[in-house]
Coordinates of C-alpha atoms in Angstrom, one line a residue:
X216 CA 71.6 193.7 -13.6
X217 CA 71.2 189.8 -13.0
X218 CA 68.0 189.2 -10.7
X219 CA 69.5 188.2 -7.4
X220 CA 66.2 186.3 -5.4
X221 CA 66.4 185.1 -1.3
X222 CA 64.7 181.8 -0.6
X223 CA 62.0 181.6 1.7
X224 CA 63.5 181.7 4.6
X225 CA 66.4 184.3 4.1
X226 CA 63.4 186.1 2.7
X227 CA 62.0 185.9 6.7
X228 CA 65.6 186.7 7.7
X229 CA 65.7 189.9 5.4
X230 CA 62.6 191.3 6.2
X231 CA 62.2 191.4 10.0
X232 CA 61.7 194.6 12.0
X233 CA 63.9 193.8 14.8
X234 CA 67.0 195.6 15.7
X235 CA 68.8 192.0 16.3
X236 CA 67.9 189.0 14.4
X237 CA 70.4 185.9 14.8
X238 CA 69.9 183.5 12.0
X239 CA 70.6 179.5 12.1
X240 CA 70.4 176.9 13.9
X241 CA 72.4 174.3 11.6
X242 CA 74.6 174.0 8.6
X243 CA 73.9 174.3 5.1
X244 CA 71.1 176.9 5.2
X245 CA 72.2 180.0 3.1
X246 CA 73.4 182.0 5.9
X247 CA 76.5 183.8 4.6
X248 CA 74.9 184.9 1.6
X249 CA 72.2 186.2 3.5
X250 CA 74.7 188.5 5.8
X251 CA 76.2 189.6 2.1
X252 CA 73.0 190.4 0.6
X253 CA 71.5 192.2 3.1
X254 CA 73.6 195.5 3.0
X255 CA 72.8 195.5 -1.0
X256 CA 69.2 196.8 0.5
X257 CA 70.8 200.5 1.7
X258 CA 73.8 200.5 -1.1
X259 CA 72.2 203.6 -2.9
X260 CA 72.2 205.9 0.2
X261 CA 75.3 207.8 0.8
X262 CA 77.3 207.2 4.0
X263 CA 75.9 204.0 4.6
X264 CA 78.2 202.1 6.0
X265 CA 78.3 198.1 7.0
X266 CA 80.6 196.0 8.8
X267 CA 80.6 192.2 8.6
X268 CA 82.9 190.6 11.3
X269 CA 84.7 187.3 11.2
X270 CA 86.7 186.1 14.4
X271 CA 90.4 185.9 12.0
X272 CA 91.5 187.4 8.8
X273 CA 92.1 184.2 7.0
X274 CA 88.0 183.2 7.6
X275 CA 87.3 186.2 5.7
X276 CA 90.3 185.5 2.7
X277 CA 91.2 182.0 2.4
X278 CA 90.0 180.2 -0.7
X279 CA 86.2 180.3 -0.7
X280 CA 85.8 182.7 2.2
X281 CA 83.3 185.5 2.8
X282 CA 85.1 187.9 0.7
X283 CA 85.5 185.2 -2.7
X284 CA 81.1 185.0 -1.8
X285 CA 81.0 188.4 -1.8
X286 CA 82.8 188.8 -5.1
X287 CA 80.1 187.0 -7.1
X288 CA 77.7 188.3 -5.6
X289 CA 79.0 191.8 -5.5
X290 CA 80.2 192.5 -9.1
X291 CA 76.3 192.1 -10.3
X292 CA 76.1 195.2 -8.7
X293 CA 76.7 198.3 -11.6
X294 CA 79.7 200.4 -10.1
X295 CA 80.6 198.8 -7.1
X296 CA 84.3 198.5 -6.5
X297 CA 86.2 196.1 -4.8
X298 CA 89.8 196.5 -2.7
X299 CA 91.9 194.2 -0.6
X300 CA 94.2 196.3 0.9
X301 CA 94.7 197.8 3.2
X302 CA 91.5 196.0 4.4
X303 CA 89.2 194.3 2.1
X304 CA 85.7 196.5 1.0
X305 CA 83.6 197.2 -1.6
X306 CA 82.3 201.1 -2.6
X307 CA 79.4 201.4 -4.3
X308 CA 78.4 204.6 -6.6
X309 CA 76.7 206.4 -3.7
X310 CA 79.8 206.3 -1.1
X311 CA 78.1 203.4 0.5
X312 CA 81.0 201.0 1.9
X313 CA 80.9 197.2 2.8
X314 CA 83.8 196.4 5.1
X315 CA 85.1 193.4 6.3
X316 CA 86.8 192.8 9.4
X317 CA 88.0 190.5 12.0
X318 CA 87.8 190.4 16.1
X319 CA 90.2 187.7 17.3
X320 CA 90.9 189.2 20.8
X321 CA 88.4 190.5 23.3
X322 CA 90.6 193.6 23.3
X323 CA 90.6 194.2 19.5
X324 CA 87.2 195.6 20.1
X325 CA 89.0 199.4 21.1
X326 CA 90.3 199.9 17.8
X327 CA 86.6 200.8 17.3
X328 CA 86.0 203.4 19.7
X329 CA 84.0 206.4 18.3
X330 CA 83.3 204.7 15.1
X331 CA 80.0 204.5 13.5
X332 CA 78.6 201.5 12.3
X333 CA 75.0 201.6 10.6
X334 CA 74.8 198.0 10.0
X335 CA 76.5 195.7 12.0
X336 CA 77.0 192.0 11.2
X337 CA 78.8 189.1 12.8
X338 CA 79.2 185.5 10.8
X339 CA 79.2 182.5 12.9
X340 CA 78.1 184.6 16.3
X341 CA 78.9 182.2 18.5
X342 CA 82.8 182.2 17.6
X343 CA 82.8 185.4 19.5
X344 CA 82.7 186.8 22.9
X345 CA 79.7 188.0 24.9
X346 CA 81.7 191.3 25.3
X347 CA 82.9 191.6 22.0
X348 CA 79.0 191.7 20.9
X349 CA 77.7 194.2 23.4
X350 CA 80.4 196.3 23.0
X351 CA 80.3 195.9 19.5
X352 CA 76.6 196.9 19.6
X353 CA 77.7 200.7 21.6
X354 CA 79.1 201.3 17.6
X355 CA 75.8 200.5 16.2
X356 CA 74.7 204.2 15.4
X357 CA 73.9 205.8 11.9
X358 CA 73.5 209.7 10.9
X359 CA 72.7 208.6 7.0
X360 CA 69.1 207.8 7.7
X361 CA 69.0 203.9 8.1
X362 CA 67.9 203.1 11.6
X363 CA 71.2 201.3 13.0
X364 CA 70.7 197.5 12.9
X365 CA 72.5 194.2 13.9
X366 CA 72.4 191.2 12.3
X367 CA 74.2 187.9 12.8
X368 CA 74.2 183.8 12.1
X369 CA 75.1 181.2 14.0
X370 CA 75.6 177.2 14.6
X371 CA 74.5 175.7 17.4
X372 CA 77.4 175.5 20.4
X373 CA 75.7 174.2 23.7
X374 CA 78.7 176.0 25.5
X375 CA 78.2 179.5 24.0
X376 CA 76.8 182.6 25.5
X377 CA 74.2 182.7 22.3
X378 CA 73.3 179.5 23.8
X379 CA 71.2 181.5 26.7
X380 CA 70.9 184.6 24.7
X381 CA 68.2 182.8 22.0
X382 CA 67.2 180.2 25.1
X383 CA 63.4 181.6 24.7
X384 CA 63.2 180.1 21.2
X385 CA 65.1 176.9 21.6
X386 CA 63.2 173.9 23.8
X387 CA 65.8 173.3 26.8
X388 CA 64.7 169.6 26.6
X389 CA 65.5 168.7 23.4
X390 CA 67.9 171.4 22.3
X391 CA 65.9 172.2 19.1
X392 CA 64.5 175.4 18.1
X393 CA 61.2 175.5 18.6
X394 CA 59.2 176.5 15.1
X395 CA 56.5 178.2 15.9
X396 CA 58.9 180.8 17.7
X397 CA 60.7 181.4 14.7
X398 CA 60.7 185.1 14.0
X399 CA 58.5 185.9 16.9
X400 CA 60.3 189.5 18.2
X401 CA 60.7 190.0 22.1
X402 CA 62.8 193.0 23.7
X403 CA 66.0 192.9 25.3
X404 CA 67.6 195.9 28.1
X405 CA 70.7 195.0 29.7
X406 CA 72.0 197.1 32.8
X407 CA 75.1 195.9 34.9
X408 CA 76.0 193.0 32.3
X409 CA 72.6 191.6 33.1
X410 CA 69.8 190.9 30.5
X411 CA 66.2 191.7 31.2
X412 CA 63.8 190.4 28.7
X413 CA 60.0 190.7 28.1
X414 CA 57.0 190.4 25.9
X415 CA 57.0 194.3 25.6
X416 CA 59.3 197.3 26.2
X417 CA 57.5 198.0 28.9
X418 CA 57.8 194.9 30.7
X419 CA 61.7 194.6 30.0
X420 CA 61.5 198.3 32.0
X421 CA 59.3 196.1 34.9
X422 CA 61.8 193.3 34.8
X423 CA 64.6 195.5 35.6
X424 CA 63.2 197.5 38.5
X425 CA 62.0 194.4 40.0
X426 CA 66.0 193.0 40.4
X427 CA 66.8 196.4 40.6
X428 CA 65.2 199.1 41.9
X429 CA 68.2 201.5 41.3
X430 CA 68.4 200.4 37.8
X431 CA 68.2 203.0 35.3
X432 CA 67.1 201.4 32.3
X433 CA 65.5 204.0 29.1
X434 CA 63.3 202.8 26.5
X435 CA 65.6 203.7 23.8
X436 CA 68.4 201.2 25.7
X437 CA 65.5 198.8 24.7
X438 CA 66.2 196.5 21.6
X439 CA 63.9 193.9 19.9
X440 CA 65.4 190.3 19.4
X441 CA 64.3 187.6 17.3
X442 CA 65.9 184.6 16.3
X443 CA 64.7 182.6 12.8
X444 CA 65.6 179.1 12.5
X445 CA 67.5 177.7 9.0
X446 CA 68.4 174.4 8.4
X447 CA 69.6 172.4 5.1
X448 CA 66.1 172.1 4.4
X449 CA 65.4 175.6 3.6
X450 CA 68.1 175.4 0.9
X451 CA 66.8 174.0 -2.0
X452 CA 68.8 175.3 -4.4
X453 CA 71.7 174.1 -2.3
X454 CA 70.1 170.5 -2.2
X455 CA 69.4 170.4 -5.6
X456 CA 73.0 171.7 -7.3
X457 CA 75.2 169.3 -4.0
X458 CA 72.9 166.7 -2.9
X459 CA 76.2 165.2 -1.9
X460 CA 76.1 168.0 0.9
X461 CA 73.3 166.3 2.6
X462 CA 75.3 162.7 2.8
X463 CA 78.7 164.8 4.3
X464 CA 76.6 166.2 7.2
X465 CA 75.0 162.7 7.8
X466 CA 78.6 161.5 8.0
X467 CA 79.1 163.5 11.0
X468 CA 79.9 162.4 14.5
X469 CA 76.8 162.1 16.4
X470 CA 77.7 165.1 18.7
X471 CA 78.9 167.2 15.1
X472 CA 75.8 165.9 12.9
X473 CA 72.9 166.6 16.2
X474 CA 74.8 170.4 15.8
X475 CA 75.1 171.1 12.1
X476 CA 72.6 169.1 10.1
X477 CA 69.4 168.8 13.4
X478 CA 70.7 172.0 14.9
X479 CA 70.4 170.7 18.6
X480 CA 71.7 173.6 21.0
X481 CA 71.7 171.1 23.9
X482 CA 74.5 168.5 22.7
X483 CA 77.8 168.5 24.1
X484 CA 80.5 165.9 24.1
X485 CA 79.9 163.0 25.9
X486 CA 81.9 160.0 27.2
X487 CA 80.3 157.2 24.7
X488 CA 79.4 159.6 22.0
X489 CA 82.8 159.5 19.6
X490 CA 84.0 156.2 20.1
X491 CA 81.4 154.0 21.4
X492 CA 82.6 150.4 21.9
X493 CA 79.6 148.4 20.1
X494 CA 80.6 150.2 16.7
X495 CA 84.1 149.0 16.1
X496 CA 85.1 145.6 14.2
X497 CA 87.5 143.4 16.6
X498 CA 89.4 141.2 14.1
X499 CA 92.1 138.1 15.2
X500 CA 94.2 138.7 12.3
X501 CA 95.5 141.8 10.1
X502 CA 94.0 141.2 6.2
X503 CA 96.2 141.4 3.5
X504 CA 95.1 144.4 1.6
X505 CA 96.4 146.9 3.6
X506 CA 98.0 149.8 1.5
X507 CA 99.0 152.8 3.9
X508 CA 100.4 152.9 6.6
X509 CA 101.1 155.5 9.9
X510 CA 102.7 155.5 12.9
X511 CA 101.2 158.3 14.9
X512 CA 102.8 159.4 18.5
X513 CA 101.6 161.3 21.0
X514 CA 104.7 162.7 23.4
X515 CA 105.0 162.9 26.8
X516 CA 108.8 162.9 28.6
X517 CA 107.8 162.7 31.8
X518 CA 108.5 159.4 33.9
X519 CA 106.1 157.8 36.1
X520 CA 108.9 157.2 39.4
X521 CA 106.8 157.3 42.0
X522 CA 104.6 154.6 40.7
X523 CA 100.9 156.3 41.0
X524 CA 98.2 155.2 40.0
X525 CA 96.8 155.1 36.5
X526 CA 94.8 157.8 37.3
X527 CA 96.7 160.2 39.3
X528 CA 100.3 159.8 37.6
X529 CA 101.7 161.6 35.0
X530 CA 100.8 161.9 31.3
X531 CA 101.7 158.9 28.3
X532 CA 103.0 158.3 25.4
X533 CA 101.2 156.5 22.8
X534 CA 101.9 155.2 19.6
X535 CA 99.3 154.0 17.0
X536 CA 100.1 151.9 14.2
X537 CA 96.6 152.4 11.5
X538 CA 96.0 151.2 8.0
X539 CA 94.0 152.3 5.4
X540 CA 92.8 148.7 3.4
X541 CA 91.8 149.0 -0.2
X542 CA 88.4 148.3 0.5
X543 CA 88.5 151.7 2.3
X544 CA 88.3 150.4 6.0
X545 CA 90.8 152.0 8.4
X546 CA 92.7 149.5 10.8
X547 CA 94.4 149.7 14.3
X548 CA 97.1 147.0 14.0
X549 CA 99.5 148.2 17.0
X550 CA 99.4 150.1 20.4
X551 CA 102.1 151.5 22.4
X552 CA 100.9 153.2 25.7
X553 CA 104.0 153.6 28.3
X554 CA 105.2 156.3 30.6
X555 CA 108.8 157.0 29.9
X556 CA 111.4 159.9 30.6
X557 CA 112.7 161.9 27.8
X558 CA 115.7 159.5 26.6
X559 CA 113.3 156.4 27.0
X560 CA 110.7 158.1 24.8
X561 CA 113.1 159.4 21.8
X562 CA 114.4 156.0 22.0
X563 CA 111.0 153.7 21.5
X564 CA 110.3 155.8 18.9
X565 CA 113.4 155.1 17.1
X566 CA 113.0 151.3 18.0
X567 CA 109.7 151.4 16.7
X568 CA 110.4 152.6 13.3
X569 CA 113.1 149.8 12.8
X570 CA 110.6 147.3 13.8
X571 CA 107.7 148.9 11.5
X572 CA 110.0 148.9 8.7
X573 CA 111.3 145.4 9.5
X574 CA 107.5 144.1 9.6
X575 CA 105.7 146.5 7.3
X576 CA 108.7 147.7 4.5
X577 CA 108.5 151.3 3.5
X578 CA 105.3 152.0 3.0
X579 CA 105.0 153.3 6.8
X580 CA 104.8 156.6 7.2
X581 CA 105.8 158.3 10.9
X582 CA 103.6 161.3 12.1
X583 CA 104.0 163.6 15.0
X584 CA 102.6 167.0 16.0
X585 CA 104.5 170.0 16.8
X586 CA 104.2 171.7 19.9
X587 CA 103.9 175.4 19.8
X588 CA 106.4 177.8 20.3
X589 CA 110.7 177.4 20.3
X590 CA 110.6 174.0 22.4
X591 CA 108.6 172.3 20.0
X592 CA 110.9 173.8 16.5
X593 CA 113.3 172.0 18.5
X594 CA 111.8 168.8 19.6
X595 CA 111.0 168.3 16.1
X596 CA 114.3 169.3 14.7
X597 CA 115.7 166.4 17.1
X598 CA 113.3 163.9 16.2
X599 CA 113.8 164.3 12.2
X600 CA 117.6 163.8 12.8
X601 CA 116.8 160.8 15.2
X602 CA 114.6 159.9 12.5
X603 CA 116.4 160.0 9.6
X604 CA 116.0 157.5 6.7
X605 CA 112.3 157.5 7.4
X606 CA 109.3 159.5 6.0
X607 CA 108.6 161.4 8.8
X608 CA 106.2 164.2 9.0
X609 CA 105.8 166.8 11.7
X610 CA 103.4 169.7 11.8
X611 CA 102.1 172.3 14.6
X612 CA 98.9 171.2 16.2
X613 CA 95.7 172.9 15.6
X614 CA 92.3 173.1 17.1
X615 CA 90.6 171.2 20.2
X616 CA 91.2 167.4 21.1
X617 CA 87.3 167.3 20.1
X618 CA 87.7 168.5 16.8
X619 CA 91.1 166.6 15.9
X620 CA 89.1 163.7 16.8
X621 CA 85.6 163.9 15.0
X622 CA 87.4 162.9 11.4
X623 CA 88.0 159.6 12.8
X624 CA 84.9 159.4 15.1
X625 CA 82.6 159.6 12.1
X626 CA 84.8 156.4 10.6
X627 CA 84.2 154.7 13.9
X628 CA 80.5 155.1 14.1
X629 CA 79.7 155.1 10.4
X630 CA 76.0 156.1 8.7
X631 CA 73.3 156.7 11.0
X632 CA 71.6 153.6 11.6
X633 CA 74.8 151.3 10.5
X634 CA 75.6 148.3 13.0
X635 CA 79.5 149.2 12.6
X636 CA 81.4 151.4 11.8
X637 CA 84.6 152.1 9.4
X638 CA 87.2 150.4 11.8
X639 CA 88.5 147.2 12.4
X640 CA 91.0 146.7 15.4
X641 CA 93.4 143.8 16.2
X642 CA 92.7 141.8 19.6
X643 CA 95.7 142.1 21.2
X644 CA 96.7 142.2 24.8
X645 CA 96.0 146.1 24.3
X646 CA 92.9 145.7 22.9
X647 CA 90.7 146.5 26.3
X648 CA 92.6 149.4 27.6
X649 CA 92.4 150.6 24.1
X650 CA 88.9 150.7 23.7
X651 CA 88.5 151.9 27.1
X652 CA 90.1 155.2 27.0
X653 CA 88.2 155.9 23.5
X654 CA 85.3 155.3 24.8
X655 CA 85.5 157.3 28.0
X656 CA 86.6 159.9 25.5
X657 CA 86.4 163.3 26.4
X658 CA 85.6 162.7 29.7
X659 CA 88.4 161.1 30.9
X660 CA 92.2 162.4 31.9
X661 CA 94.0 160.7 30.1
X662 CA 93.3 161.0 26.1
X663 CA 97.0 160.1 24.6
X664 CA 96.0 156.9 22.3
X665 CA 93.0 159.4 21.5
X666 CA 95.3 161.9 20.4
X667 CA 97.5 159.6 18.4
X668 CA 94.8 157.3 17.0
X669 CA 93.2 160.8 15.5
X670 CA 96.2 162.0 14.5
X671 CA 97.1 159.1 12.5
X672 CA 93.8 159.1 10.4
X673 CA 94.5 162.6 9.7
X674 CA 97.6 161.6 8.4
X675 CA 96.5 158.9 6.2
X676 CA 94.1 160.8 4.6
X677 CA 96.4 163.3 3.6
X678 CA 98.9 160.6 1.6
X679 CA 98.0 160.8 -2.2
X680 CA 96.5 156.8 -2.7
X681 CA 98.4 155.5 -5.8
X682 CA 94.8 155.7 -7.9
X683 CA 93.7 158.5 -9.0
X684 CA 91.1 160.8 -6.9
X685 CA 87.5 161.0 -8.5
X686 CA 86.7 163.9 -10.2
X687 CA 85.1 166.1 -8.4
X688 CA 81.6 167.7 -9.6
X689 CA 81.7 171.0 -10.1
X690 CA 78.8 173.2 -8.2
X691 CA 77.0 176.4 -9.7
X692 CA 77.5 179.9 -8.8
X693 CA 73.9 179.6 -7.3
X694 CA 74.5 176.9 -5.2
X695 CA 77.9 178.2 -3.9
X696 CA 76.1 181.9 -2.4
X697 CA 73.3 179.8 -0.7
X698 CA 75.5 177.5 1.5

């Protein structure tokens, strides 16, 4: 059997005592493979039995997901036997099992009452619920002679509840794990969905009665916590097959590269922090080297008749006009931003395209999003007829307005350390309420040209370029289990 060796740090990860060990802290650092290997340690003894939980199914399946890891990492293994269906797992020669499931509902957790689960793990912890976990944790219980164990990774997410959970080895001022704390094992009792912490058992058992005197609180409810910090850094063999890996987290929005390359805890979305105003390019004239081009709209049908206030009326709709030149540069040429009712929005939008084509030819593609459920089938069934003779695309709407937005925030802002960014915009008599609602982004109500302008550098980036892509460099099976 191929030698299969952790790095230093998974090596810390693997070999701790305590009964929970949470492992991260930023992107990049072998964690997934570590979660995969581990079980491999208890494979020979029979009814051994692992779990590894993703929050959905396709996490787990999709094209390079935990169970494609697990595959090459597996089959090194003499007799161990892979299925799909009807859940994916792998049996090894003993009767040990590796399973792989998914929690997507805070409910889903019942479909595990009075199961056994001798090692219980949970990739990317903070995608899931504080009750999930702790009720996860009552099915952490062995009769095959492991002592039942839990372990987990994790990104930083300043609004999960792993965010207090680790708190003792994270500085609250900075947001950064603090190194010499990582590993260091404390204990944890909770009682009444409150946690109790301390130095020792016994002082987790003070802790309690001192809130508490009623509370009832045994030494074997007592578990030992640590939490090891991994960044890119700890992942040589990662750095050494993709350096290129390094450069795509450095690309990163500021709030997305503090997270996932410095692994600050403390971060959060801030007005100023996607699209600040000293980063973009203001240009008095379009250049001539434009190649694509989208429209992008973000909907709303509601009319404004009582005549409120900017801040107190009713939602927008905004159109974004944005190139891609051939220098690379992305450029905001054209911004509609009106309150309409439903017939004056359907026909802008129709208006607009005339005038795009008129001005731009055919190169302009039209995007929209999809709203969820029958209403939005039909909205965009309406607006492709409206539409038709022009390349249109519509698609359903995924993830937070953050996340839709960080692609082109990262474009804005550019390297770290760059004067500007990636993106020139037009002066026009638009120009200044444009940049103020990016820049007040999250933060403020209204975040329709937001929506749009990210929506339209999705698109773009999607259109095949007339060259040909580079080709891309292919990365070794060793780099691949140690992301």
């Amino acid at each position: 059997m191929d030698q299969i060796r952790p790095q230093p740090r998974q090596e810390d990860f693997l070999k701790s005592s305590a009964d929970i060990v949470i492992f991260g802290g930023a992107a990049g650092g072998g964690k997934t493979w570590s979660l995969l290997y581990e079980p491999l340690r208890h494979v020979d003894v029979p009814r051994f039995g692992a779990v590894i939980f993703r929050r959905n199914t396709n996490q787990i399946m999709n094209e390079g997901g935990m169970y494609d890891a697990s595959q090459e990492l597996y089959r090194k293994y003499p007799g161990a036997v892979p299925k799909k269906t009807p859940a994916p797992a792998w049996t090894f020669p003993s009767g040990a099992k590796v399973s792989f499931r998914h929690l997507e509902r805070d409910d889903s957790v019942y479909k595990w009452q009075g199961t056994e689960i001798c090692l219980l793990e949970f990739d990317e912890l903070t995608h899931f619920s504080e009750k999930m976990f702790f009720y996860m944790l009552s099915r952490n219980r062995s009769t095959c002679g492991v002592r039942p164990y839990v372990r987990a990774t994790c990104n930083p997410d300043a609004d999960s509840w792993v965010a207090g959970f680790i708190s003792w080895w994270v500085d609250q001022d900075t947001g950064y794990a603090i190194p010499e704390r990582s590993g260091q094992i404390r204990y944890m009792g909770r009682i009444n969905e409150q946690i109790y912490w301390g130095d020792t058992v016994g002082e987790v058992v003070e802790h309690a009665k001192g809130a508490d005197p009623d509370a009832e609180l045994d030494t074997e409810d007592i578990k030992s916590v640590t939490f090891i910090l991994s960044t890119i850094e700890d992942n040589q063999i990662l750095l050494k097959s993709d350096p290129g890996y390094m450069a795509n987290l450095k690309a990163l929005t500021k709030v997305e590269r503090e997270r996932l390359l410095k692994g600050n805890w403390k971060i959060k979305a801030a007005r100023g922090l996607y699209f600040p105003r000293n980063k973009v390019n203001l240009i008095s004239e379009l250049p001539n080297d434009i190649v694509r081009w989208v429209r992008a709209w973000d909907l709303a049908a509601t009319e404004d008749k009582k005549n409120t206030s900017p801040e107190d009326g009713p939602a927008y709709t905004a159109g974004i006009m944005i190139g891609c030149r051939r220098n690379g540069r992305f450029v905001i040429a054209d911004v509609i931003n009106r309150r309409m009712d439903s017939s004056s929005v359907r026909q802008t939008v129709l208006n607009t395209a005339k005038l795009d084509k008129a001005k731009y030819g055919r190169k302009v593609r039209i995007r929209m999003n999809q709203d969820p459920g029958q209403a939005g089938k039909e909205q965009a069934e309406n607006y492709l007829k409206l539409l038709s003779g022009f390349s249109v695309h519509i698609i359903p709407e995924t993830g937070s307005k953050e996340t839709r937005a960080e692609p082109l925030s990262a474009q804005w802002i550019g390297p770290e350390g760059s004067e500007t960014g990636f993106v020139d915009v037009l002066i026009a008599p638009w120009t200044e309420e444009y940049l103020g609602q990016l820049e007040s982004f999250p933060e403020s109500k209204f975040k329709d040209m937001v929506d749009a302008s990210a929506t339209g550098f999705l698109e773009l980036q999607s259109i095949t370029p007339s060259s040909a892509p580079p080709k891309k460099t292919a990365l070794n099976k060793e780099s691949y289990f140690n992301r």
